[in-house]
GROMACS .gro file of C-alpha atoms in nm:
model
  499
    1MET     CA    1   0.838  -0.513  -1.461
    2SER     CA    2   1.032  -0.764  -1.724
    3PRO     CA    3   1.125  -0.602  -2.019
    4LEU     CA    4   1.127  -0.958  -2.210
    5LEU     CA    5   0.797  -1.014  -2.144
    6LEU     CA    6   0.643  -0.704  -2.219
    7LEU     CA    7   0.874  -0.717  -2.503
    8LEU     CA    8   0.672  -1.089  -2.600
    9LEU     CA    9   0.332  -0.887  -2.522
   10GLY     CA   10   0.428  -0.659  -2.788
   11LEU     CA   11   0.542  -0.905  -3.044
   12LEU     CA   12   0.156  -1.031  -3.018
   13SER     CA   13   0.063  -0.705  -3.075
   14LEU     CA   14   0.220  -0.530  -3.307
   15VAL     CA   15   0.058  -0.545  -3.635
   16LEU     CA   16  -0.266  -0.386  -3.455
   17CYS     CA   17  -0.085  -0.109  -3.366
   18VAL     CA   18   0.101  -0.104  -3.665
   19LEU     CA   19  -0.229  -0.057  -3.816
   20ARG     CA   20  -0.395   0.111  -3.550
   21GLY     CA   21  -0.178   0.405  -3.476
   22ARG     CA   22  -0.188   0.758  -3.233
   23SER     CA   23  -0.205   1.125  -3.295
   24ARG     CA   24  -0.266   1.413  -3.099
   25ARG     CA   25  -0.550   1.615  -3.212
   26ASP     CA   26  -0.625   1.952  -3.156
   27GLY     CA   27  -0.716   2.075  -2.815
   28GLU     CA   28  -0.520   1.712  -2.647
   29PRO     CA   29  -0.195   1.733  -2.456
   30PRO     CA   30   0.167   1.676  -2.550
   31LEU     CA   31   0.179   1.313  -2.678
   32ILE     CA   32   0.461   1.083  -2.603
   33LYS     CA   33   0.379   0.738  -2.799
   34GLY     CA   34   0.736   0.615  -2.815
   35TRP     CA   35   0.910   0.381  -3.056
   36ILE     CA   36   0.835   0.004  -2.979
   37PRO     CA   37   0.465  -0.083  -3.064
   38PHE     CA   38   0.212  -0.068  -2.797
   39ILE     CA   39   0.511  -0.073  -2.525
   40GLY     CA   40   0.524   0.249  -2.636
   41LYS     CA   41   0.717   0.448  -2.300
   42ALA     CA   42   0.703   0.119  -2.048
   43LEU     CA   43   1.041   0.024  -2.046
   44GLU     CA   44   1.148   0.380  -1.953
   45PHE     CA   45   0.854   0.472  -1.719
   46GLY     CA   46   0.965   0.126  -1.497
   47ARG     CA   47   1.280   0.193  -1.494
   48ASP     CA   48   1.201   0.504  -1.265
   49ALA     CA   49   0.888   0.720  -1.321
   50HIS     CA   50   0.914   1.000  -1.148
   51LYS     CA   51   1.256   1.059  -1.331
   52PHE     CA   52   1.064   1.023  -1.621
   53LEU     CA   53   0.770   1.205  -1.579
   54GLU     CA   54   0.951   1.502  -1.365
   55GLU     CA   55   1.211   1.457  -1.723
   56HIS     CA   56   0.892   1.544  -1.915
   57LYS     CA   57   0.704   1.775  -1.719
   58LYS     CA   58   1.008   2.006  -1.814
   59LYS     CA   59   0.929   1.945  -2.158
   60PHE     CA   60   0.577   1.908  -2.145
   61GLY     CA   61   0.425   2.149  -1.869
   62ASP     CA   62   0.221   1.999  -1.610
   63ILE     CA   63   0.003   1.805  -1.902
   64PHE     CA   64   0.078   1.524  -2.147
   65THR     CA   65  -0.007   1.232  -2.292
   66VAL     CA   66   0.219   0.901  -2.280
   67GLN     CA   67   0.141   0.515  -2.413
   68ILE     CA   68   0.212   0.311  -2.163
   69ALA     CA   69   0.224  -0.138  -2.278
   70GLY     CA   70  -0.076  -0.034  -2.503
   71LYS     CA   71  -0.265   0.229  -2.240
   72TYR     CA   72  -0.233   0.619  -2.276
   73MET     CA   73  -0.224   0.793  -1.938
   74THR     CA   74  -0.323   1.124  -1.949
   75PHE     CA   75  -0.067   1.274  -1.617
   76ILE     CA   76  -0.128   1.524  -1.390
   77MET     CA   77   0.162   1.666  -1.278
   78ASP     CA   78   0.069   2.007  -1.064
   79PRO     CA   79  -0.091   1.933  -0.733
   80LEU     CA   80  -0.320   2.191  -0.729
   81VAL     CA   81  -0.586   2.060  -1.006
   82TYR     CA   82  -0.575   1.684  -0.771
   83PRO     CA   83  -0.935   1.849  -0.680
   84SER     CA   84  -1.094   1.902  -0.994
   85ILE     CA   85  -0.982   1.541  -1.078
   86ILE     CA   86  -1.030   1.424  -0.798
   87LYS     CA   87  -1.433   1.533  -0.814
   88HIS     CA   88  -1.517   1.444  -1.092
   89GLY     CA   89  -1.764   1.080  -1.148
   90ARG     CA   90  -1.908   1.008  -1.383
   91GLN     CA   91  -1.712   1.100  -1.634
   92LEU     CA   92  -1.437   0.988  -1.494
   93ASP     CA   93  -1.428   0.633  -1.325
   94PHE     CA   94  -1.179   0.406  -1.174
   95ASN     CA   95  -1.406   0.113  -1.078
   96GLU     CA   96  -1.390   0.046  -1.438
   97PHE     CA   97  -1.047  -0.074  -1.421
   98SER     CA   98  -1.048  -0.192  -1.103
   99ASN     CA   99  -1.295  -0.468  -1.172
  100THR     CA  100  -1.131  -0.544  -1.501
  101VAL     CA  101  -0.756  -0.560  -1.334
  102ALA     CA  102  -0.870  -0.723  -0.987
  103PRO     CA  103  -0.999  -0.966  -1.126
  104PHE     CA  104  -0.765  -1.147  -1.332
  105THR     CA  105  -0.501  -1.047  -1.071
  106PHE     CA  106  -0.684  -1.300  -0.790
  107GLY     CA  107  -0.899  -1.539  -1.006
  108TYR     CA  108  -1.221  -1.421  -0.948
  109PRO     CA  109  -1.503  -1.304  -1.192
  110PRO     CA  110  -1.590  -0.964  -1.215
  111VAL     CA  111  -1.846  -0.898  -0.986
  112ILE     CA  112  -2.014  -0.688  -1.223
  113SER     CA  113  -2.266  -0.897  -1.374
  114ARG     CA  114  -2.560  -1.042  -1.347
  115LYS     CA  115  -2.485  -1.398  -1.248
  116PHE     CA  116  -2.425  -1.178  -0.957
  117PRO     CA  117  -2.713  -0.878  -0.889
  118GLY     CA  118  -2.582  -0.651  -0.593
  119LEU     CA  119  -2.281  -0.828  -0.492
  120ARG     CA  120  -2.065  -0.506  -0.609
  121GLU     CA  121  -2.311  -0.254  -0.353
  122GLU     CA  122  -2.250  -0.552  -0.076
  123ILE     CA  123  -1.823  -0.555  -0.100
  124LYS     CA  124  -1.867  -0.160  -0.138
  125ARG     CA  125  -2.086  -0.173   0.220
  126SER     CA  126  -1.844  -0.422   0.388
  127PHE     CA  127  -1.551  -0.184   0.377
  128HIS     CA  128  -1.723   0.023   0.583
  129LEU     CA  129  -1.698  -0.200   0.835
  130LEU     CA  130  -1.311  -0.137   0.906
  131GLN     CA  131  -1.342   0.224   0.961
  132GLY     CA  132  -1.583   0.477   1.249
  133ASP     CA  133  -1.648   0.266   1.566
  134SER     CA  134  -1.570  -0.118   1.366
  135LEU     CA  135  -1.170   0.022   1.409
  136THR     CA  136  -1.204  -0.048   1.740
  137PRO     CA  137  -1.223  -0.441   1.826
  138LEU     CA  138  -1.037  -0.472   1.485
  139THR     CA  139  -0.748  -0.314   1.653
  140GLU     CA  140  -0.845  -0.438   2.029
  141SER     CA  141  -0.825  -0.679   1.855
  142MET     CA  142  -0.506  -0.719   1.635
  143MET     CA  143  -0.269  -0.519   1.976
  144GLY     CA  144  -0.332  -0.895   2.077
  145ASN     CA  145  -0.163  -1.107   1.829
  146LEU     CA  146   0.080  -0.883   1.797
  147MET     CA  147   0.234  -0.912   2.133
  148LEU     CA  148   0.214  -1.301   1.969
  149VAL     CA  149   0.404  -1.306   1.795
  150PHE     CA  150   0.669  -1.048   1.946
  151ARG     CA  151   0.624  -1.262   2.296
  152GLN     CA  152   0.646  -1.535   2.123
  153ASP     CA  153   0.971  -1.512   1.855
  154HIS     CA  154   1.107  -1.255   2.034
  155LEU     CA  155   1.054  -1.126   2.395
  156GLU     CA  156   1.188  -1.464   2.515
  157GLU     CA  157   1.617  -1.480   2.661
  158ARG     CA  158   1.820  -1.670   2.396
  159PRO     CA  159   2.138  -1.814   2.534
  160GLY     CA  160   2.455  -1.688   2.284
  161ASP     CA  161   2.269  -1.332   2.260
  162GLU     CA  162   2.631  -1.101   2.323
  163GLY     CA  163   2.499  -0.785   2.546
  164GLY     CA  164   2.120  -0.865   2.495
  165TRP     CA  165   2.169  -0.859   2.051
  166ARG     CA  166   2.037  -1.016   1.856
  167SER     CA  167   2.066  -0.953   1.443
  168GLY     CA  168   1.778  -0.971   1.218
  169SER     CA  169   1.709  -0.846   0.801
  170MET     CA  170   1.495  -0.571   0.902
  171TYR     CA  171   1.261  -0.591   0.566
  172GLU     CA  172   1.244  -0.954   0.684
  173PHE     CA  173   1.142  -0.868   1.065
  174CYS     CA  174   0.873  -0.632   1.023
  175TYR     CA  175   0.683  -0.937   0.719
  176THR     CA  176   0.782  -1.251   0.892
  177VAL     CA  177   0.578  -1.082   1.233
  178MET     CA  178   0.306  -0.802   1.049
  179PHE     CA  179   0.219  -1.071   0.786
  180GLU     CA  180   0.079  -1.334   1.047
  181ALA     CA  181  -0.070  -1.112   1.323
  182THR     CA  182  -0.293  -0.857   1.054
  183PHE     CA  183  -0.323  -1.318   0.933
  184LEU     CA  184  -0.424  -1.416   1.288
  185THR     CA  185  -0.714  -1.004   1.336
  186MET     CA  186  -0.862  -1.090   0.928
  187TYR     CA  187  -0.858  -1.458   0.948
  188GLY     CA  188  -0.893  -1.569   1.332
  189ARG     CA  189  -0.679  -1.914   1.440
  190PRO     CA  190  -0.759  -2.259   1.423
  191LEU     CA  191  -1.005  -2.420   1.645
  192SER     CA  192  -0.697  -2.676   1.866
  193ALA     CA  193  -0.460  -2.381   1.816
  194ILE     CA  194  -0.338  -1.996   1.813
  195ARG     CA  195  -0.106  -2.000   1.611
  196HIS     CA  196  -0.139  -2.159   1.246
  197SER     CA  197   0.057  -2.417   1.176
  198ARG     CA  198   0.125  -2.326   0.747
  199MET     CA  199   0.241  -1.992   0.808
  200GLY     CA  200   0.611  -1.972   0.707
  201VAL     CA  201   0.402  -2.195   0.358
  202LEU     CA  202   0.206  -1.955   0.290
  203ARG     CA  203   0.394  -1.649   0.395
  204GLU     CA  204   0.680  -1.782   0.152
  205ASP     CA  205   0.420  -1.781  -0.098
  206PHE     CA  206   0.250  -1.466  -0.082
  207ILE     CA  207   0.563  -1.344  -0.122
  208LYS     CA  208   0.656  -1.500  -0.502
  209PHE     CA  209   0.271  -1.411  -0.601
  210ASP     CA  210   0.356  -1.024  -0.460
  211SER     CA  211   0.682  -1.059  -0.665
  212MET     CA  212   0.482  -1.068  -1.020
  213PHE     CA  213   0.140  -0.843  -0.901
  214PRO     CA  214   0.296  -0.546  -1.134
  215LEU     CA  215   0.352  -0.833  -1.444
  216LEU     CA  216  -0.069  -0.943  -1.324
  217ILE     CA  217  -0.127  -0.577  -1.272
  218ALA     CA  218  -0.055  -0.538  -1.661
  219ARG     CA  219  -0.219  -0.783  -1.726
  220ILE     CA  220   0.029  -0.956  -1.858
  221PRO     CA  221  -0.088  -1.337  -1.992
  222LEU     CA  222  -0.001  -1.609  -1.673
  223TRP     CA  223   0.119  -1.827  -1.923
  224LEU     CA  224   0.423  -1.631  -1.925
  225LEU     CA  225   0.400  -1.574  -1.573
  226GLY     CA  226   0.611  -1.952  -1.454
  227ARG     CA  227   0.452  -2.080  -1.175
  228THR     CA  228   0.215  -1.814  -1.123
  229LYS     CA  229  -0.068  -1.966  -1.155
  230ALA     CA  230  -0.017  -2.286  -0.906
  231ILE     CA  231   0.152  -2.068  -0.650
  232ARG     CA  232  -0.160  -1.821  -0.680
  233GLU     CA  233  -0.426  -2.156  -0.687
  234LYS     CA  234  -0.254  -2.265  -0.430
  235LEU     CA  235  -0.282  -1.910  -0.185
  236ILE     CA  236  -0.611  -1.951  -0.288
  237ASN     CA  237  -0.736  -2.309  -0.223
  238TYR     CA  238  -0.600  -2.180   0.178
  239PHE     CA  239  -0.929  -2.018   0.216
  240LEU     CA  240  -1.177  -2.264   0.036
  241PRO     CA  241  -1.539  -2.246   0.278
  242HIS     CA  242  -1.430  -2.580   0.413
  243ARG     CA  243  -1.125  -2.505   0.571
  244MET     CA  244  -1.201  -2.124   0.711
  245SER     CA  245  -1.487  -2.285   0.907
  246CYS     CA  246  -1.232  -2.517   1.168
  247TRP     CA  247  -1.108  -2.110   1.199
  248SER     CA  248  -1.251  -1.985   1.510
  249ASN     CA  249  -1.181  -1.528   1.624
  250MET     CA  250  -1.304  -1.425   1.219
  251SER     CA  251  -1.299  -1.007   1.253
  252GLN     CA  252  -1.649  -0.861   1.184
  253PHE     CA  253  -1.579  -0.801   0.785
  254ILE     CA  254  -1.431  -1.151   0.733
  255ARG     CA  255  -1.740  -1.320   0.887
  256THR     CA  256  -1.963  -1.089   0.670
  257ARG     CA  257  -1.790  -1.093   0.339
  258SER     CA  258  -1.847  -1.454   0.354
  259GLU     CA  259  -2.202  -1.457   0.486
  260LEU     CA  260  -2.250  -1.271   0.124
  261PHE     CA  261  -2.018  -1.470  -0.140
  262ASN     CA  262  -2.291  -1.787   0.026
  263GLN     CA  263  -2.574  -1.532  -0.094
  264TYR     CA  264  -2.422  -1.650  -0.411
  265ASP     CA  265  -2.510  -1.974  -0.573
  266SER     CA  266  -2.328  -1.859  -0.864
  267LEU     CA  267  -1.984  -1.759  -0.655
  268THR     CA  268  -1.755  -2.147  -0.641
  269ASP     CA  269  -1.560  -2.250  -0.343
  270SER     CA  270  -1.216  -2.087  -0.504
  271HIS     CA  271  -1.481  -1.772  -0.677
  272LYS     CA  272  -1.459  -1.669  -0.278
  273ALA     CA  273  -1.167  -1.817  -0.144
  274ALA     CA  274  -0.983  -1.608  -0.422
  275HIS     CA  275  -1.285  -1.282  -0.265
  276HIS     CA  276  -1.002  -1.362   0.104
  277PHE     CA  277  -0.691  -1.409  -0.002
  278ALA     CA  278  -0.730  -1.021  -0.200
  279ILE     CA  279  -0.810  -0.924   0.110
  280LEU     CA  280  -0.505  -1.058   0.272
  281TRP     CA  281  -0.330  -0.954  -0.025
  282ALA     CA  282  -0.467  -0.540   0.035
  283SER     CA  283  -0.409  -0.590   0.434
  284VAL     CA  284  -0.046  -0.654   0.378
  285ALA     CA  285   0.124  -0.592   0.064
  286ASN     CA  286   0.169  -0.244   0.146
  287THR     CA  287   0.174  -0.193   0.507
  288VAL     CA  288   0.454  -0.423   0.536
  289PRO     CA  289   0.690  -0.226   0.401
  290ALA     CA  290   0.568   0.154   0.566
  291THR     CA  291   0.572  -0.084   0.830
  292PHE     CA  292   0.974  -0.115   0.734
  293TRP     CA  293   1.091   0.222   0.583
  294ALA     CA  294   0.865   0.394   0.941
  295MET     CA  295   1.116   0.142   1.123
  296TYR     CA  296   1.358   0.175   0.948
  297TYR     CA  297   1.441   0.603   0.940
  298LEU     CA  298   1.334   0.614   1.304
  299ALA     CA  299   1.645   0.380   1.415
  300SER     CA  300   1.839   0.487   1.171
  301HIS     CA  301   1.792   0.892   1.340
  302PRO     CA  302   1.828   0.787   1.616
  303GLU     CA  303   1.682   1.167   1.832
  304ALA     CA  304   1.371   1.120   1.640
  305LEU     CA  305   1.320   0.745   1.789
  306GLN     CA  306   1.353   0.923   2.089
  307VAL     CA  307   1.047   1.155   2.087
  308VAL     CA  308   0.891   0.904   1.994
  309ARG     CA  309   0.949   0.612   2.292
  310GLN     CA  310   0.919   0.871   2.536
  311GLU     CA  311   0.536   1.008   2.385
  312ILE     CA  312   0.416   0.654   2.416
  313HIS     CA  313   0.580   0.644   2.759
  314ASP     CA  314   0.388   0.962   2.832
  315VAL     CA  315   0.083   0.910   2.726
  316LEU     CA  316   0.013   0.526   2.853
  317GLY     CA  317   0.146   0.734   3.183
  318ILE     CA  318  -0.182   0.997   3.118
  319ASP     CA  319  -0.404   0.686   3.193
  320GLY     CA  320  -0.200   0.517   3.486
  321VAL     CA  321   0.026   0.327   3.307
  322GLU     CA  322   0.324   0.242   3.422
  323PHE     CA  323   0.508   0.036   3.143
  324THR     CA  324   0.682  -0.309   3.273
  325SER     CA  325   0.868  -0.519   3.018
  326ASP     CA  326   0.785  -0.861   3.169
  327ARG     CA  327   0.378  -0.750   3.102
  328ASP     CA  328   0.203  -0.833   2.829
  329VAL     CA  329   0.123  -0.393   2.636
  330THR     CA  330  -0.266  -0.248   2.588
  331LEU     CA  331  -0.257   0.109   2.336
  332SER     CA  332  -0.649   0.149   2.276
  333LYS     CA  333  -0.769   0.324   1.975
  334GLU     CA  334  -0.755   0.648   2.154
  335GLN     CA  335  -0.473   0.631   2.357
  336LEU     CA  336  -0.316   0.524   1.994
  337ASP     CA  337  -0.492   0.802   1.885
  338LYS     CA  338  -0.261   1.030   2.067
  339LEU     CA  339   0.008   0.949   1.946
  340LEU     CA  340   0.101   1.232   1.711
  341TYR     CA  341   0.519   1.213   1.682
  342LEU     CA  342   0.493   0.915   1.600
  343GLU     CA  343   0.212   0.982   1.326
  344SER     CA  344   0.419   1.233   1.176
  345ALA     CA  345   0.656   1.010   1.198
  346ILE     CA  346   0.458   0.714   0.961
  347ASN     CA  347   0.397   1.038   0.764
  348GLU     CA  348   0.675   1.121   0.670
  349SER     CA  349   0.843   0.851   0.622
  350LEU     CA  350   0.559   0.624   0.345
  351ARG     CA  351   0.613   1.063   0.234
  352LEU     CA  352   0.938   0.923   0.088
  353SER     CA  353   0.901   0.548   0.056
  354SER     CA  354   0.496   0.549  -0.136
  355ALA     CA  355   0.451   0.573  -0.522
  356SER     CA  356   0.123   0.489  -0.533
  357MET     CA  357  -0.040   0.621  -0.913
  358ASN     CA  358  -0.451   0.765  -0.864
  359ILE     CA  359  -0.628   0.643  -1.175
  360ARG     CA  360  -0.921   0.700  -1.371
  361VAL     CA  361  -1.065   0.592  -1.637
  362ALA     CA  362  -1.275   0.855  -1.883
  363GLN     CA  363  -1.581   0.704  -1.992
  364GLU     CA  364  -1.704   0.967  -2.314
  365ASN     CA  365  -1.493   1.215  -2.533
  366PHE     CA  366  -1.520   1.521  -2.359
  367ASP     CA  367  -1.281   1.845  -2.243
  368LEU     CA  368  -1.157   1.772  -1.867
  369ARG     CA  369  -1.229   2.076  -1.646
  370LEU     CA  370  -0.857   2.230  -1.473
  371ASP     CA  371  -0.964   2.550  -1.338
  372SER     CA  372  -1.112   2.863  -1.454
  373GLU     CA  373  -0.954   2.931  -1.731
  374HIS     CA  374  -0.752   2.567  -1.900
  375SER     CA  375  -0.933   2.236  -2.003
  376VAL     CA  376  -0.788   1.922  -2.242
  377ALA     CA  377  -0.914   1.787  -2.416
  378VAL     CA  378  -0.895   1.338  -2.334
  379ARG     CA  379  -1.115   1.044  -2.548
  380LYS     CA  380  -1.242   0.786  -2.373
  381GLY     CA  381  -1.104   0.478  -2.273
  382ASP     CA  382  -0.736   0.656  -2.121
  383ILE     CA  383  -0.657   0.642  -1.821
  384ILE     CA  384  -0.630   0.965  -1.609
  385ALA     CA  385  -0.344   0.976  -1.363
  386LEU     CA  386  -0.255   1.126  -1.076
  387TYR     CA  387   0.112   1.055  -0.979
  388PRO     CA  388   0.140   1.201  -0.629
  389GLN     CA  389   0.519   1.075  -0.532
  390SER     CA  390   0.578   1.384  -0.786
  391MET     CA  391   0.403   1.560  -0.540
  392HIS     CA  392   0.579   1.387  -0.237
  393LEU     CA  393   0.967   1.526  -0.305
  394ASP     CA  394   0.853   1.838  -0.511
  395PRO     CA  395   1.152   2.100  -0.277
  396ASP     CA  396   0.843   2.353  -0.379
  397ILE     CA  397   0.594   2.230  -0.102
  398TYR     CA  398   0.833   2.031   0.127
  399GLU     CA  399   1.163   2.166   0.251
  400GLU     CA  400   1.428   1.951   0.190
  401PRO     CA  401   1.232   1.700  -0.006
  402GLN     CA  402   1.419   1.418   0.004
  403THR     CA  403   1.564   1.467   0.430
  404PHE     CA  404   1.378   1.235   0.707
  405LYS     CA  405   1.183   1.497   0.929
  406PHE     CA  406   1.067   1.324   1.209
  407ASP     CA  407   0.751   1.652   1.304
  408ARG     CA  408   0.734   1.792   0.960
  409TYR     CA  409   0.374   1.752   1.008
  410MET     CA  410   0.415   1.889   1.383
  411GLN     CA  411   0.344   2.296   1.445
  412ASP     CA  412   0.364   2.414   1.872
  413GLY     CA  413   0.278   2.047   1.933
  414ARG     CA  414  -0.046   2.017   1.704
  415GLU     CA  415  -0.057   1.821   1.354
  416ARG     CA  416  -0.008   2.017   1.099
  417THR     CA  417  -0.232   2.041   0.759
  418ASP     CA  418  -0.127   2.408   0.537
  419PHE     CA  419   0.149   2.319   0.302
  420TYR     CA  420   0.144   2.531   0.030
  421LYS     CA  421   0.187   2.560  -0.385
  422ASP     CA  422   0.268   2.889  -0.546
  423ASN     CA  423   0.108   3.126  -0.254
  424GLN     CA  424  -0.165   2.878  -0.307
  425LYS     CA  425  -0.262   2.676   0.037
  426LEU     CA  426  -0.328   2.225  -0.102
  427LYS     CA  427  -0.610   2.031  -0.123
  428HIS     CA  428  -0.406   1.786  -0.065
  429TYR     CA  429  -0.047   1.761   0.002
  430LEU     CA  430   0.019   1.354   0.166
  431MET     CA  431  -0.146   1.067  -0.020
  432PRO     CA  432   0.001   0.776   0.037
  433PHE     CA  433  -0.397   0.553   0.001
  434GLY     CA  434  -0.500   0.666  -0.275
  435SER     CA  435  -0.819   0.934  -0.356
  436GLY     CA  436  -1.233   1.056  -0.402
  437SER     CA  437  -1.304   0.683  -0.438
  438SER     CA  438  -1.010   0.538  -0.452
  439MET     CA  439  -0.873   0.597  -0.117
  440CYS     CA  440  -0.847   0.224   0.029
  441PRO     CA  441  -1.113   0.119   0.270
  442GLY     CA  442  -0.821   0.024   0.541
  443ARG     CA  443  -0.637   0.356   0.586
  444PHE     CA  444  -0.748   0.370   0.961
  445PHE     CA  445  -0.671   0.062   1.030
  446ALA     CA  446  -0.337  -0.041   0.815
  447ILE     CA  447  -0.214   0.331   1.049
  448ASN     CA  448  -0.303   0.203   1.245
  449GLU     CA  449  -0.077  -0.137   1.294
  450ILE     CA  450   0.155   0.029   1.245
  451LYS     CA  451   0.172   0.250   1.504
  452GLN     CA  452   0.116  -0.072   1.751
  453PHE     CA  453   0.434  -0.243   1.540
  454LEU     CA  454   0.613   0.069   1.641
  455CYS     CA  455   0.518   0.124   2.012
  456LEU     CA  456   0.550  -0.275   2.076
  457LEU     CA  457   0.891  -0.278   1.984
  458LEU     CA  458   0.991   0.083   2.072
  459LEU     CA  459   0.873  -0.024   2.476
  460TYR     CA  460   1.054  -0.371   2.423
  461PHE     CA  461   1.372  -0.368   2.259
  462ASP     CA  462   1.620  -0.112   2.216
  463VAL     CA  463   1.713  -0.101   1.782
  464GLN     CA  464   2.003  -0.033   1.616
  465VAL     CA  465   2.080   0.001   1.218
  466GLU     CA  466   2.446  -0.182   1.169
  467ASP     CA  467   2.697  -0.023   1.045
  468GLY     CA  468   2.898  -0.052   0.706
  469GLN     CA  469   2.546  -0.052   0.493
  470THR     CA  470   2.514   0.188   0.264
  471ARG     CA  471   2.127   0.406   0.258
  472ALA     CA  472   1.821   0.179   0.206
  473THR     CA  473   1.674   0.253  -0.139
  474LEU     CA  474   1.352   0.265  -0.287
  475ASP     CA  475   1.337  -0.052  -0.496
  476SER     CA  476   1.130   0.140  -0.827
  477ASN     CA  477   0.966  -0.243  -0.940
  478ARG     CA  478   0.670  -0.106  -0.794
  479ALA     CA  479   0.602   0.251  -0.933
  480GLY     CA  480   0.333   0.325  -0.955
  481LEU     CA  481   0.178   0.081  -0.748
  482GLY     CA  482   0.172   0.215  -0.375
  483VAL     CA  483   0.472   0.130  -0.084
  484LEU     CA  484   0.761   0.086  -0.284
  485GLN     CA  485   0.944  -0.217  -0.112
  486PRO     CA  486   1.355  -0.233  -0.032
  487ALA     CA  487   1.550  -0.237  -0.320
  488THR     CA  488   1.831  -0.468  -0.078
  489ASP     CA  489   1.741  -0.571   0.358
  490VAL     CA  490   1.925  -0.397   0.640
  491ARG     CA  491   2.078  -0.557   0.862
  492PHE     CA  492   1.993  -0.438   1.189
  493ARG     CA  493   2.006  -0.550   1.554
  494TYR     CA  494   1.807  -0.559   1.829
  495ARG     CA  495   1.784  -0.595   2.255
  496LEU     CA  496   1.530  -0.649   2.486
  497ARG     CA  497   1.484  -0.331   2.751
  498THR     CA  498   1.581  -0.326   3.092
  499VAL     CA  499   1.237  -0.102   3.219
   0.00000   0.00000   0.00000
């Protein structure tokens, strides 16, 4: 978060904060407030959340409450306690947070309103179209759209490429391919063309909006965020109903949501479009950096890349498919499910790059039961937070936690699920997609997207990270919000494989 913006917001709230100081009560966790009213420890947390939490864990133990930008957040640092927190439904609620923050961020009215009876439940029900049997047509569509973008933008020979090699920026490469393929899969294409003509402009506006996302989530007023409001309005307008009516091959998920929104006369066209824009953000903002890290780690570990590439060829071979680079390849959902080493490599890259924060809001004052012997008092309105990155990088759970091991989640040719803390098996050991009621409903589609991208990349191209670069590092500006982006882009080179 921008220190200047936080400081401005803190000054605006200074008087109220001074009058409403908080002190620790009996039975509550240790309280860490900081010396700046309202802001509390937000600046330190924003610089490096993982380091901040680990340092305070050493000092205060596995449970402590921190004042961050006007909120009191109780962090639960022991992963053995996670199941107890996740199962709380009545007293700890995720929806209160999502139903206030998401409308503010994306520009639509809260769905919990007398104006929209039943809308929240129907929206929630629509997410089932991203799972189960509905995943098959989505996977087929995404495969075709990825192949389209790869074929037209990268699989044609270019004069002047030295030895067939082309250079590029890896994160930008992932972004351009995944953004367009995902858009085409979700929202379809123009009636008279196979690709949208202004996709590059849309992508650049999206990136500008996304760069402000951490500040929007923190409820920083839009008037403090420069052109963010205008950019958001431009993005929303892209999804106005009269424009979407001119698109074909739309996913069943988006069609269903469009039909749902049309049932509510009190929803304006702009509000409907804002809901669609929010889905674009949810589909892309974390999937793109996740794709980058998986690509980066495989390209940086040639031995892992070779094992994964051979697995892809083996799965195709089982079904009698002989791959040749001059033909389009298709991998079904069933074939993708068989790529266990690829999935392990993706999970390992998620372990190293994800920094999501699982949050619940206390609905009342109560004693939060942690296990059979321990509980802590929490106050109504406080946020209970799990920060799985601390678990993902715990050396007691993961040997050499900072090292990429592509087969970490494999054992004897099968998926490995037994990970331990203090000699106790963990129910939750990898949590890049949230947990419980807040778990990302599109997680299966996202993993399939990443698998498909990597399959095409490894089948059609040789890929190398260019020499002379420092190791890619995480940008902590989005700590708590999902998969972290790289601090700087990575230069790489690629060429067509001859098969």
